Tab-separated table of C-alpha atoms in Angstrom:
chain	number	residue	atom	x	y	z
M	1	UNK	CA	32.901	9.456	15.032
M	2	UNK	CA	31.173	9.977	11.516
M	3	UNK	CA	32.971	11.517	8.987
M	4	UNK	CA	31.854	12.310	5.338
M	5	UNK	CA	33.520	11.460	1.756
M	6	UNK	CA	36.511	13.513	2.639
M	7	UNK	CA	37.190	12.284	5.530
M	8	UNK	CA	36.008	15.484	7.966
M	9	UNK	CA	33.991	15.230	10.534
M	10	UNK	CA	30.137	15.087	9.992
M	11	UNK	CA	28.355	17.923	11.518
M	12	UNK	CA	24.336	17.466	12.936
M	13	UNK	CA	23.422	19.460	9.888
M	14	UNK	CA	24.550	17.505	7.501
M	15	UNK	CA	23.993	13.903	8.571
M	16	UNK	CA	20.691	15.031	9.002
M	17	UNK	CA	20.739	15.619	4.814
M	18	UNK	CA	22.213	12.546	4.187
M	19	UNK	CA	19.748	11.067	6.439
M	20	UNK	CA	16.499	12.648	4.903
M	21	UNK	CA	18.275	11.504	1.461
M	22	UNK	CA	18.894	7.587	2.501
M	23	UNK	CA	14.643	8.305	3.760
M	24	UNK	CA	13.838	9.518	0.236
M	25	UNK	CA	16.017	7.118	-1.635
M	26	UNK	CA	14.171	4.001	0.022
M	27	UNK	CA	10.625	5.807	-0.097
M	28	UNK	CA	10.408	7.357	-3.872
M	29	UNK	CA	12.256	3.796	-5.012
M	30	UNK	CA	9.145	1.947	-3.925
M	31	UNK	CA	6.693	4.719	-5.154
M	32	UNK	CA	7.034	4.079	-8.837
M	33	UNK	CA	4.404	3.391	-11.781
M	34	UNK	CA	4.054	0.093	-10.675
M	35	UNK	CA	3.303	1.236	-7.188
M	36	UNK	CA	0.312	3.529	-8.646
M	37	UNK	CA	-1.187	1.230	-10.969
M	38	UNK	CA	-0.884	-1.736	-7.769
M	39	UNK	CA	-2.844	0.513	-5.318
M	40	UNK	CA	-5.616	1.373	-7.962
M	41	UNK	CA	-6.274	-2.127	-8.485
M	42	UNK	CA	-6.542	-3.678	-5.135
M	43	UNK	CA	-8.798	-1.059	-3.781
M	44	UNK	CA	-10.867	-1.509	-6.701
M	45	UNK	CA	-10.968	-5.486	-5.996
M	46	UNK	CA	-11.210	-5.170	-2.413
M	47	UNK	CA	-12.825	-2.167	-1.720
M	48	UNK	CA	-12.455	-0.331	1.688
M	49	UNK	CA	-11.125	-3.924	2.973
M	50	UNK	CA	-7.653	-3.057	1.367
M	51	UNK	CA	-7.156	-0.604	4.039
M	52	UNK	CA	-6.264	-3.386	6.491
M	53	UNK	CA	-3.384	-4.933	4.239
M	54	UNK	CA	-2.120	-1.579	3.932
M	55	UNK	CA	-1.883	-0.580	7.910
M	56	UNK	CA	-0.765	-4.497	8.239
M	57	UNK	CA	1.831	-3.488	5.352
M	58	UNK	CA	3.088	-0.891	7.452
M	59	UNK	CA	4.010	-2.534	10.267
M	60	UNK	CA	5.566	-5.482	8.843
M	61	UNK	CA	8.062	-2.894	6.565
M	62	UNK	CA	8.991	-0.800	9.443
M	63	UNK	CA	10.222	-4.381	11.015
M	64	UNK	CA	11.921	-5.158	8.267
M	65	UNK	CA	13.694	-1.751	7.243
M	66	UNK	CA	14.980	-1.907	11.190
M	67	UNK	CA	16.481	-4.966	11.223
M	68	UNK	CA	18.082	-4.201	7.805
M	69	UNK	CA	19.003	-0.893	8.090
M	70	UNK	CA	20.192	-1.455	11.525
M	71	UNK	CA	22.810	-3.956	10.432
M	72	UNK	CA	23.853	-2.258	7.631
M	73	UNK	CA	24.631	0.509	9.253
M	74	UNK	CA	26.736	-0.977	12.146
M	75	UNK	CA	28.808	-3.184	10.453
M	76	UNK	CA	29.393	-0.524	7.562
M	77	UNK	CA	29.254	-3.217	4.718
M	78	UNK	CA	26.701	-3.477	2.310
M	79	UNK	CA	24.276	-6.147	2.040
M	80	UNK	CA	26.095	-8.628	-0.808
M	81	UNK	CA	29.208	-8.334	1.941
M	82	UNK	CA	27.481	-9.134	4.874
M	83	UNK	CA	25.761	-12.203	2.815
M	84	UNK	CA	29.174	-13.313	1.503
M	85	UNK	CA	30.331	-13.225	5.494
M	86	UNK	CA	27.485	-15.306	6.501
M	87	UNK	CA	27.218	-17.665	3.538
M	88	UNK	CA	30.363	-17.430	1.553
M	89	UNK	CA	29.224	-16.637	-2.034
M	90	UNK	CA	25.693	-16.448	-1.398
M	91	UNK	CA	26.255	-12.327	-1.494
M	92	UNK	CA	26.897	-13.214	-5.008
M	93	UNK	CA	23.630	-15.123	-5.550
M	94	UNK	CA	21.520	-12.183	-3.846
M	95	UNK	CA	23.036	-9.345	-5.634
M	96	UNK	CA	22.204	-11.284	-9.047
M	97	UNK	CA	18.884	-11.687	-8.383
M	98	UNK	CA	18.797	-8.230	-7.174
M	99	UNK	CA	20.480	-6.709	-10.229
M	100	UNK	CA	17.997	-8.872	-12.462
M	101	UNK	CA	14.905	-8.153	-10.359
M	102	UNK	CA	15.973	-4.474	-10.579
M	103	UNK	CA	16.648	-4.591	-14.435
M	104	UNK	CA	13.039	-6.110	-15.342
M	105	UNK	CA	11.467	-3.344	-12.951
M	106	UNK	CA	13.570	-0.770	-14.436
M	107	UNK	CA	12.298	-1.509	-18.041
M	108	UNK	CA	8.623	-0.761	-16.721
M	109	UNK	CA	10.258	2.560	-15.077
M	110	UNK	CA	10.751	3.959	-18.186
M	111	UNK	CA	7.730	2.978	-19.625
M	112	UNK	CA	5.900	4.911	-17.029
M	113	UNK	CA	8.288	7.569	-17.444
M	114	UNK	CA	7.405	7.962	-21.263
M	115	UNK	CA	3.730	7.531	-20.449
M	116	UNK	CA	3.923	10.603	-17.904
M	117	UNK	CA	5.438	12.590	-20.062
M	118	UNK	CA	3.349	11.595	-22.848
M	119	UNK	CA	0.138	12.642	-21.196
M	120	UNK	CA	2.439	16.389	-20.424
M	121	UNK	CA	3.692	17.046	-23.562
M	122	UNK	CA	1.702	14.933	-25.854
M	123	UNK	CA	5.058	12.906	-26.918
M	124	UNK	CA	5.553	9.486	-27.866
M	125	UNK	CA	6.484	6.846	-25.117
M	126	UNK	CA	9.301	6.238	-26.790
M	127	UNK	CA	10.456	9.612	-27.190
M	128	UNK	CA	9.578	10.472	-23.730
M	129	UNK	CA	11.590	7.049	-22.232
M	130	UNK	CA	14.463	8.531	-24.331
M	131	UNK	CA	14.212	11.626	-22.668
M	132	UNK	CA	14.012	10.316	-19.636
M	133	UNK	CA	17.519	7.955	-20.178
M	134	UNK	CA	19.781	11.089	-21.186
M	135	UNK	CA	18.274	13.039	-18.428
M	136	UNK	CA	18.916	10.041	-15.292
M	137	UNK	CA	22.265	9.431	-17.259
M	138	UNK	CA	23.272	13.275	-17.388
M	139	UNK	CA	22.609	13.001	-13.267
M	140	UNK	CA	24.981	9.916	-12.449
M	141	UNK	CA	27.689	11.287	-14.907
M	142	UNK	CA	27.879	14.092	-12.854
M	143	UNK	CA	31.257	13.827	-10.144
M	144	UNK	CA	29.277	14.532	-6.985
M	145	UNK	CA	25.878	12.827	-8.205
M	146	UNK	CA	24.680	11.693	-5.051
M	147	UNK	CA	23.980	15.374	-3.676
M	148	UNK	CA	21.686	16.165	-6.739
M	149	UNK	CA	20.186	12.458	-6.339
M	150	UNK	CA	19.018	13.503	-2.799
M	151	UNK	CA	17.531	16.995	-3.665
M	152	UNK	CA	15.848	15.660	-6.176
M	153	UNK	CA	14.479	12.644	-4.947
M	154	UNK	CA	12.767	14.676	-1.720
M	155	UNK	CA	11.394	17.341	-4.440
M	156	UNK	CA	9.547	14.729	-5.873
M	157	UNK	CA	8.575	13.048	-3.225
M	158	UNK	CA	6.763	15.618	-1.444
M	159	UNK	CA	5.585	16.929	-4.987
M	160	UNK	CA	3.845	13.147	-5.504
M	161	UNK	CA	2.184	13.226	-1.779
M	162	UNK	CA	1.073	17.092	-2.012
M	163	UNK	CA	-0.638	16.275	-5.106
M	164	UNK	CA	-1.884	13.024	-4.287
M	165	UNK	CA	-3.451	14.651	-0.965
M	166	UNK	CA	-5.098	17.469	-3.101
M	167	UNK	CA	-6.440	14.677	-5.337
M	168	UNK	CA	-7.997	12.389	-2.433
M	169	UNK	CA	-9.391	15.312	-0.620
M	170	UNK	CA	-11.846	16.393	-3.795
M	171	UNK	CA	-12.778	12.605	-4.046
M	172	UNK	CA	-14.417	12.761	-0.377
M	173	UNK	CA	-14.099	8.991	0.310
M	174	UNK	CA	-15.443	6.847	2.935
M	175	UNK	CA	-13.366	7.564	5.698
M	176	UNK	CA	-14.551	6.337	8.458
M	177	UNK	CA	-15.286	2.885	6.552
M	178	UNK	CA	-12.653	3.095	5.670
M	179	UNK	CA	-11.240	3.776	9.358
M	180	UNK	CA	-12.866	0.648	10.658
M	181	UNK	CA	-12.060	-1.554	8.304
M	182	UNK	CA	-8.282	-1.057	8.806
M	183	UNK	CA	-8.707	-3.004	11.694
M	184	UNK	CA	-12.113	-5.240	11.685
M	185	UNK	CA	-12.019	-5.879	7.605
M	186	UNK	CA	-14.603	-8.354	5.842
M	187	UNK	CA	-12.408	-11.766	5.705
M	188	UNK	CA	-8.567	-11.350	6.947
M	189	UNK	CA	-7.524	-14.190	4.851
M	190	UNK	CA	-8.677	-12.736	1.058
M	191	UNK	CA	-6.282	-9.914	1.840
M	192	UNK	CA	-3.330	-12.523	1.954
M	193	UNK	CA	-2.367	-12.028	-1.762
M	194	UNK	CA	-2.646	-8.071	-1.853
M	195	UNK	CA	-0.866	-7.894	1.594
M	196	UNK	CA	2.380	-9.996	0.054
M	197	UNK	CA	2.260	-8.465	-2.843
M	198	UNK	CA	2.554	-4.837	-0.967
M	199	UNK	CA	4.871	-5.806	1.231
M	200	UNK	CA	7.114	-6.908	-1.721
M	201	UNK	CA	6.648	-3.980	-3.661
M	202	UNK	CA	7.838	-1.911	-0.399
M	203	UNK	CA	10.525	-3.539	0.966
M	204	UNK	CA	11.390	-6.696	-1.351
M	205	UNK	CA	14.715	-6.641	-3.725
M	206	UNK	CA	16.647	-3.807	-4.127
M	207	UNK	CA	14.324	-1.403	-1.955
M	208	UNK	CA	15.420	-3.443	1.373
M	209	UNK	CA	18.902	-2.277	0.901
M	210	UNK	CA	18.174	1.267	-0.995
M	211	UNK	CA	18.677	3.474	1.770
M	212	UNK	CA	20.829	1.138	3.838
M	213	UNK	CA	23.588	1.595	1.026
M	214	UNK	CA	22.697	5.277	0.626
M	215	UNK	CA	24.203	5.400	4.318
M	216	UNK	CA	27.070	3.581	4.015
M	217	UNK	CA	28.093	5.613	0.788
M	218	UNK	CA	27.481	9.005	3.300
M	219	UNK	CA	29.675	7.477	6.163
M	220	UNK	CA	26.703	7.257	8.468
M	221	UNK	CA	27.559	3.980	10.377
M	222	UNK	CA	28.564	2.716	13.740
M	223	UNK	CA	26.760	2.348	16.297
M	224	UNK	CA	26.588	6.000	17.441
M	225	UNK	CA	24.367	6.216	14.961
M	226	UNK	CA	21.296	3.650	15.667
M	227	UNK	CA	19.449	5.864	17.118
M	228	UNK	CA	19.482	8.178	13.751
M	229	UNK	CA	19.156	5.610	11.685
M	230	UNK	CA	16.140	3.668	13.239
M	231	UNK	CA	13.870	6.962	13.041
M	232	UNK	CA	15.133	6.988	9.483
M	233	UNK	CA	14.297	3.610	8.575
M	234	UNK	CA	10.606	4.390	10.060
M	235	UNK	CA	10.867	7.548	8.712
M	236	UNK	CA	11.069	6.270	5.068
M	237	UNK	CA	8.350	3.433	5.811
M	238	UNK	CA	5.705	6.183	6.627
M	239	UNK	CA	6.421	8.110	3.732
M	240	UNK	CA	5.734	5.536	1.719
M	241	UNK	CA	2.837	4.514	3.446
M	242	UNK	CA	1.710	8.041	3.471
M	243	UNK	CA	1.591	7.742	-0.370
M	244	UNK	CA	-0.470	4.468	-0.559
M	245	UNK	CA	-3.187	5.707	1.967
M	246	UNK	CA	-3.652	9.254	0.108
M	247	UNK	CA	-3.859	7.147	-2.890
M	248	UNK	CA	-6.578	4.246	-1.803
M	249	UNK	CA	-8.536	6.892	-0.376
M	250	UNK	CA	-8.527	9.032	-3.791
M	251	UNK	CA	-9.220	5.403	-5.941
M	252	UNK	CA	-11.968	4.303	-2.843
M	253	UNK	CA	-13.688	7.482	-3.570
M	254	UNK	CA	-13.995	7.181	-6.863
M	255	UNK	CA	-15.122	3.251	-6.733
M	256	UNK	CA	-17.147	4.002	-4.304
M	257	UNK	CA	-18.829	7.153	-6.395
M	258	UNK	CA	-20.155	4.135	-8.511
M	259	UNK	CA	-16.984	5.025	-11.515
M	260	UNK	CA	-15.179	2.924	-12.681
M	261	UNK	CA	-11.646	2.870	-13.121
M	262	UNK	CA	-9.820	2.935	-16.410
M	263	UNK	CA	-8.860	-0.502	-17.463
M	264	UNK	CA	-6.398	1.006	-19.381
M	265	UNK	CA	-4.799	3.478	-16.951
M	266	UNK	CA	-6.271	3.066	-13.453
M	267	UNK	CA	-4.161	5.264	-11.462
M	268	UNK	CA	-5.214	8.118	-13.575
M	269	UNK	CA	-9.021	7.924	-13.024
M	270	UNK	CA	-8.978	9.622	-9.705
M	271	UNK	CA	-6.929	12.219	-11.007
M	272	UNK	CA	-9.488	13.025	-13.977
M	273	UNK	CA	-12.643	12.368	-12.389
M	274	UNK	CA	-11.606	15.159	-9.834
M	275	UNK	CA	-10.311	17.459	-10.962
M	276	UNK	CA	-11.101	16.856	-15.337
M	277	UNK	CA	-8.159	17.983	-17.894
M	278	UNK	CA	-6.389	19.794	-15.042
M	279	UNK	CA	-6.372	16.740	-12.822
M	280	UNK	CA	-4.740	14.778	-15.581
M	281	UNK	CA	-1.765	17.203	-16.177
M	282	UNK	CA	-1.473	16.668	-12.448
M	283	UNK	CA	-1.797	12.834	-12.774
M	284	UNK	CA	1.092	13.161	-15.660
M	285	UNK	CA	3.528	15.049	-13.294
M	286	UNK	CA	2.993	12.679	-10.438
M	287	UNK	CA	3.282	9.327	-12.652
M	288	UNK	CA	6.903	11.195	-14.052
M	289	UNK	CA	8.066	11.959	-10.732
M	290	UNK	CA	7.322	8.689	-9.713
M	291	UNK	CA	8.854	6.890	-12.561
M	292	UNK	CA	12.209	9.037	-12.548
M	293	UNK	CA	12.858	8.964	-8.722
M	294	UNK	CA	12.182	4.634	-9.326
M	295	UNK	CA	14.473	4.779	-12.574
M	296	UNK	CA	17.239	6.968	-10.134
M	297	UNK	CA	16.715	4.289	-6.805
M	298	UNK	CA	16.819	0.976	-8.967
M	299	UNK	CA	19.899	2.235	-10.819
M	300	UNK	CA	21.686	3.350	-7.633
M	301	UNK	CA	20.805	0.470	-5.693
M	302	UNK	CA	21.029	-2.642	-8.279
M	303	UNK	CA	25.043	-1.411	-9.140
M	304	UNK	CA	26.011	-0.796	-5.241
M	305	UNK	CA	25.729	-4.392	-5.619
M	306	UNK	CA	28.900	-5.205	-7.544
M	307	UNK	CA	30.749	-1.930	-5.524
M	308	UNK	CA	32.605	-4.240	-3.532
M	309	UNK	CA	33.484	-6.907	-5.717
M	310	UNK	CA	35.640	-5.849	-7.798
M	311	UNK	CA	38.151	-1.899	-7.251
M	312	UNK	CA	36.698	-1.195	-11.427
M	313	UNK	CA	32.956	-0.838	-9.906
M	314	UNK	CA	33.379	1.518	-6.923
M	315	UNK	CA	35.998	3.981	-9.352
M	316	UNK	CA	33.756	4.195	-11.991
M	317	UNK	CA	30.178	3.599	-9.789
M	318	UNK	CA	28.634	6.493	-12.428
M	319	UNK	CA	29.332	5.075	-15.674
M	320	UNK	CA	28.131	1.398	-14.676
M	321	UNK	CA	24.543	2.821	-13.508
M	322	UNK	CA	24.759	5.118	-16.719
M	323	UNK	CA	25.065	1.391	-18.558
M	324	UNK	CA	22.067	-0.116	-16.365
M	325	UNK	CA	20.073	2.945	-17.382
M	326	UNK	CA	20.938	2.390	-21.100
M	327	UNK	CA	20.246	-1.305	-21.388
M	328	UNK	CA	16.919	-1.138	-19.903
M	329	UNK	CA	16.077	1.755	-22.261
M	330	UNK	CA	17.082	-0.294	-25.619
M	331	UNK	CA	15.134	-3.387	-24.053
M	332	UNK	CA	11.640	-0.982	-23.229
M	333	UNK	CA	12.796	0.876	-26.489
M	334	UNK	CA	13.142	-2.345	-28.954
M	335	UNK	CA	10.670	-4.943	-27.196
M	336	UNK	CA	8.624	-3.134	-25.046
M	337	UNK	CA	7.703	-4.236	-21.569
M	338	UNK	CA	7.907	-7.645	-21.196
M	339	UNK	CA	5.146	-8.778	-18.947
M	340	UNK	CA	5.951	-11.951	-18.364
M	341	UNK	CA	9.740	-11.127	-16.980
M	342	UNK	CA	7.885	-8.469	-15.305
M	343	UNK	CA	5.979	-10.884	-13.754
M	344	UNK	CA	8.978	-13.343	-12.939
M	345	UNK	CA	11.087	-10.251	-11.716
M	346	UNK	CA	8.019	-9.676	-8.892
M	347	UNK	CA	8.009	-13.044	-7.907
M	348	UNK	CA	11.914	-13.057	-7.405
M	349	UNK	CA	11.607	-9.864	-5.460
M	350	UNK	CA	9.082	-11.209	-3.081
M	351	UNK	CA	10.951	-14.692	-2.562
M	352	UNK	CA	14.482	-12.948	-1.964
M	353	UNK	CA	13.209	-10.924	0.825
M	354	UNK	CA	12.817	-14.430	3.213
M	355	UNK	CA	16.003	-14.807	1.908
M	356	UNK	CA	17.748	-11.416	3.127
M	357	UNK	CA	16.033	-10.945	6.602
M	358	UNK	CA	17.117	-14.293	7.680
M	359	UNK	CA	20.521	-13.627	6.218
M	360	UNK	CA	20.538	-9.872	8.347
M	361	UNK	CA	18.966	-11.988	11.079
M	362	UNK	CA	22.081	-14.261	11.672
M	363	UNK	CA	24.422	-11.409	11.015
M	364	UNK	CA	22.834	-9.229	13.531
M	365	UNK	CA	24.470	-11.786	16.063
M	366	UNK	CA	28.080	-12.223	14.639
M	367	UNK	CA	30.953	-10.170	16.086
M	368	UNK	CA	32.817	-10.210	12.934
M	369	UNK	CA	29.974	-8.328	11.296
M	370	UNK	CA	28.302	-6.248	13.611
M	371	UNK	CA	30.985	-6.323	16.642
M	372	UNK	CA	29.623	-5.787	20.044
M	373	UNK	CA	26.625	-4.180	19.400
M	374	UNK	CA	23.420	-6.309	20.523
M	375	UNK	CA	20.377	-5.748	18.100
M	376	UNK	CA	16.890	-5.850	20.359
M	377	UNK	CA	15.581	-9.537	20.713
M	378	UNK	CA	12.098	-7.804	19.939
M	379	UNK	CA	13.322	-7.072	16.405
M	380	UNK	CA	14.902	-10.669	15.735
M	381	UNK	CA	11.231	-11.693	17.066
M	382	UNK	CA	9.688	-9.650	14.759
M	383	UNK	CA	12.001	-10.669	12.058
M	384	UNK	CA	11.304	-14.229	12.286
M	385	UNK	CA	7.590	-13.759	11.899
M	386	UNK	CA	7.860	-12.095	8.679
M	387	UNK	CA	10.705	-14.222	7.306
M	388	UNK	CA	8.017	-17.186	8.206
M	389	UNK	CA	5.294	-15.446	6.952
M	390	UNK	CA	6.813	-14.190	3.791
M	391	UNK	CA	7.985	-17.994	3.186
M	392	UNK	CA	4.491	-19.214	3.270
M	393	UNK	CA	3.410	-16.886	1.345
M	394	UNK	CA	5.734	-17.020	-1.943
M	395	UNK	CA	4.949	-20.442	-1.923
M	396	UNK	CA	0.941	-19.254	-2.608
M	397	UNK	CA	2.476	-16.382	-4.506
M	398	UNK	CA	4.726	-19.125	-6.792
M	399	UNK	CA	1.735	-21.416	-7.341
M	400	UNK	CA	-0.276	-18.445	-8.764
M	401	UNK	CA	2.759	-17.195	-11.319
M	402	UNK	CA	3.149	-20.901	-12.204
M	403	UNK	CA	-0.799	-20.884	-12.599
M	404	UNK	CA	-0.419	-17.293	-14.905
M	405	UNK	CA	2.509	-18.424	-17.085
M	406	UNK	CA	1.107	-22.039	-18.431
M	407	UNK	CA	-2.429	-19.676	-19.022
């Protein structure tokens, strides 16, 4: 039986809220500045083609948020235990990386943040970061935190789409090129690098396990509760991907209008070119929605990493994200955004997910973990390709950071 926080019971009604707020969690954590500023430049490098790695994207996330989500959920621990039960200590390793990987996207989270609120109300980046910091920190000080995290996080989720779609539908882009190419694109094998990189910025790092934890903090595990949490999983996957198409389509239009987009703020282009000064306001409200809801999902996420290691996290769970929040600030704040630990912090993200699928993998088949449920062979199938693909390609991924760091 599910019970929530107290211990009761958990009606249909309000699983159902903690499920649409594990769906959120995972979906606005992935859509941040980064996310925005990604799409722009791919489908400006690879035109209508990018609409392949996308659909390809897709698929390979909804694979990996089952298997991970599945196991999560089952065996009720999060993902640093059920490393630490396969491996012992290498929970320990993953949940660094994670926390660091989180940290250096964190700092470019706030950056966005000030920039969004910048282009609203004219401030400084600093000032608006600032803002931004008290405001997140105000939110996880708060005793019952989580239920405001979840309202909000769906506002601004369906805020970013609704405007996004608004956006793309006043660009009138190629669609059915667009539509063809999805499946039959120029050359499969140039899309390698935007594909990875996607697929990392999806589901890599602390996004794997966002809403994962998010249900194990609600009391949504078991395995009564597969069924509920597999169309969540997908649930979160396609509102994600939801996001990306409405936004290639808005950038393809404008590319292929013969514009070009801003060098120095891509993601906004669409967003003027449309619509002019009122398009940009709208640009500035969807680039601070999607900054805050990333700054909310890393924080929550990168700290349920240390919940179980020691009784001092889990009692004071609020104050330690609070502290995440803070450091990033002083380090955007003081220094800026780093771009090279930027840079190192994606390439960790997309070599840790390898990594964590294989570890879910194995656990998905031990009775001390996951007891005597039996996760589908289809998804342990499925798993394996990506874990194999994913390998091969942070090794082309590595050579290329390597390449960009000694340049």
């Amino acid at each position: 039986m599910t019970t929530n926080g107290l211990g009761h019971p958990m009606s249909s009604k309000e699983r159902n809220k903690f499920l649409r707020g594990a769906i959120f969690l995972m979906a606005t954590s992935a859509i941040g500045p980064a996310f925005l500023t990604q799409t722009a430049q791919f489908t400006q490098d690879y035109m209508a083609s990018f609409a392949f790695a996308i659909v390809a994207s897709i698929v390979i996330d909804i694979g990996v948020q089952l298997n991970i989500w599945r196991v999560i959920s089952v065996s009720g621990k999060r993902g640093q235990e059920i490393s630490n039960m396969v491996v012992p200590g290498l929970g320990y390793l993953i949940a660094g990386l994670i926390i660091f990987g989180g940290f250096a996207f964190n700092i470019g989270n706030l950056g966005g943040a000030g920039l969004g609120l910048n282009v609203l109300f004219d401030l400084s980046i600093e000032v608006g970061a600032i803002i931004i910091t008290v405001a997140t920190i105000i939110i996880f000080s708060i005793k019952n935190y989580t239920r405001i995290m979840d309202v909000l996080l769906q506002i601004f989720g369906v805020v970013m789409i609704l405007m996004t779609g608004y956006v793309m539908l006043t660009m009138d882009p190629p669609y059915q090129e667009a539509l063809v190419q999805s499946v039959l694109p120029d050359d499969y094998l140039i899309l390698l690098l935007p594909l990875v990189t996607i697929v990392g910025g999806t589901v890599g790092g602390y996004i794997s396990f966002a809403g994962g934890h998010r249900l194990v903090d609600a009391g949504i595990t078991g395995q009564a509760n597969v069924p509920f949490v597999s169309r969540a999983s997908i649930y979160g996957i396609i509102t994600t991907g939801v996001m990306r198409v409405f936004l290639f389509l808005a950038f393809l239009g404008v590319v292929s209008a013969g514009f070009t987009l801003d060098p120095d703020n891509p993601a906004a282009t669409p967003f003027l070119v449309g619509l002019g000064d009122l398009g940009y306001y709208m640009f500035g409200i969807v680039l601070t929605a999607a900054a805050i809801s990333s700054v909310i999902g890393v924080a929550y996420t990168s700290i349920s990493f240390l919940r179980s290691f020691h009784p001092m996290f889990e009692k004071y769970n609020g104050w330690f994200i609070a502290g995440f929040i803070t450091i990033s600030a002083l380090v955007f704040i003081t220094i800026g955004e780093p771009v090279m630990l930027l840079i190192l912090a994606g390439a960790v993200n997309g070599m840790i997910l390898p990594i964590v699928l294989t570890t879910i993998l194995v656990a998905s088949r031990k009775k001390s973990i996951v007891g005597d449920y039996r996760h589908p062979a289809w998804l342990i199938v499925v798993g394996a390709i990506t874990v194999l693909f994913t390998i091969g390609a942070s090794i082309v991924a590595f050579e290329d950071i390597v390449a960009l760091w000694f340049n």
